[in-house]
Coordinates of C-alpha atoms in Angstrom, one line a residue:
X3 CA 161.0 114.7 -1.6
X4 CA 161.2 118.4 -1.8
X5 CA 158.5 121.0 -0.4
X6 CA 156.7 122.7 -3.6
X7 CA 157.7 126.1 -2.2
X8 CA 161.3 125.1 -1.5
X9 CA 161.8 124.3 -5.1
X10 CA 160.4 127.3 -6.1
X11 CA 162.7 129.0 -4.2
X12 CA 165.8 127.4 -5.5
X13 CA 164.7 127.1 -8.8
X14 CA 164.3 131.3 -8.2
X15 CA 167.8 131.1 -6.4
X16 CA 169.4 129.5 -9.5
X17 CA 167.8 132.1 -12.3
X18 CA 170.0 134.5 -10.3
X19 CA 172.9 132.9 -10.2
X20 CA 172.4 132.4 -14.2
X21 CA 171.7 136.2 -14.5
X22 CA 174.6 137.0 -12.2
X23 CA 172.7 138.5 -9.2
X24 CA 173.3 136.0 -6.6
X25 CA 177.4 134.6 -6.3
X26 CA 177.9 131.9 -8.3
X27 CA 179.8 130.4 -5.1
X28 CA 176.4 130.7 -3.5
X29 CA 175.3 127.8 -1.3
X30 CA 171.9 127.1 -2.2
X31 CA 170.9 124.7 0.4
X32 CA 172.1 126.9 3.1
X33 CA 170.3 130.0 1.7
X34 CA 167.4 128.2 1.4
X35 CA 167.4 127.0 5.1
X36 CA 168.3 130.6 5.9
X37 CA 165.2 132.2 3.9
X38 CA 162.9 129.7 6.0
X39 CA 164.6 129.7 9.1
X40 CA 163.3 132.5 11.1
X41 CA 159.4 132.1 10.2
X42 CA 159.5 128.4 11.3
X43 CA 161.3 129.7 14.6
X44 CA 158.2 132.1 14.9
X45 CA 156.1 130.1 14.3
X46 CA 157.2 127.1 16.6
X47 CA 157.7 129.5 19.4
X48 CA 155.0 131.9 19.0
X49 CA 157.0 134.9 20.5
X50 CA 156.6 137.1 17.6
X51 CA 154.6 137.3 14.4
X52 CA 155.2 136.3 10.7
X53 CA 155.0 139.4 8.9
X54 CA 155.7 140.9 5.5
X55 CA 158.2 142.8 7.4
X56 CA 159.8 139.6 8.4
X57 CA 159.7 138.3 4.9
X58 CA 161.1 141.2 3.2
X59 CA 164.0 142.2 5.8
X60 CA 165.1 138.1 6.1
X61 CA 165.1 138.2 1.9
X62 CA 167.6 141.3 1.9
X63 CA 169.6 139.9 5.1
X64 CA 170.1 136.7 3.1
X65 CA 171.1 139.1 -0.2
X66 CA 173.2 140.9 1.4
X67 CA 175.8 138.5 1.8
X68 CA 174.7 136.4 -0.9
X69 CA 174.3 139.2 -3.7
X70 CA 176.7 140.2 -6.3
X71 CA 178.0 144.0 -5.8
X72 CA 176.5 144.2 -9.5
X73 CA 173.1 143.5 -7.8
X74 CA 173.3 145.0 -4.7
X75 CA 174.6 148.2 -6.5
X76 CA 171.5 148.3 -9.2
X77 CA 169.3 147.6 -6.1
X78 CA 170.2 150.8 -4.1
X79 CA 169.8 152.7 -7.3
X80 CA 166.5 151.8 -7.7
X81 CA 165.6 151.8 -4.1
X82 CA 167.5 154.4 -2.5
X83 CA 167.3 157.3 -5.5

């Protein structure tokens, strides 16, 4: 059975591989485990909080390397003007 969340996020995953901002090459499952990994690890261990922070910089970590250069390119337009 799959978590609710964690088929939202692949089903979001998989609209961006259709529109051509995430590699079509893209693991999912892996980029999934990475999205969740690091607030679990908080979270287990307590050393540090879960923050929006935390969200956000995992979330452009994980595009980074998962991104098309189309994407990542129309992101730092947008972001970085």
């Amino acid at each position: 059975m799959t978590h609710p969340r964690r088929a939202t996020t692949e089903a979001a995953l998989r609209r961006g591989i259709e529109r051509g901002d995430i590699r079509a090459d893209a693991d999912i499952d892996l980029l999934l485990d990475l999205l969740a990994a690091s607030t679990y690890h908080r979270v287990l261990f307590g050393h540090r909080p879960v923050t929006d922070q935390l969200a956000h910089d995992v979330v452009m970590t994980v595009l980074d390397g998962a991104a098309t250069p189309r994407w990542r390119d129309h992101y730092r337009q947008q972001h970085h003007a």
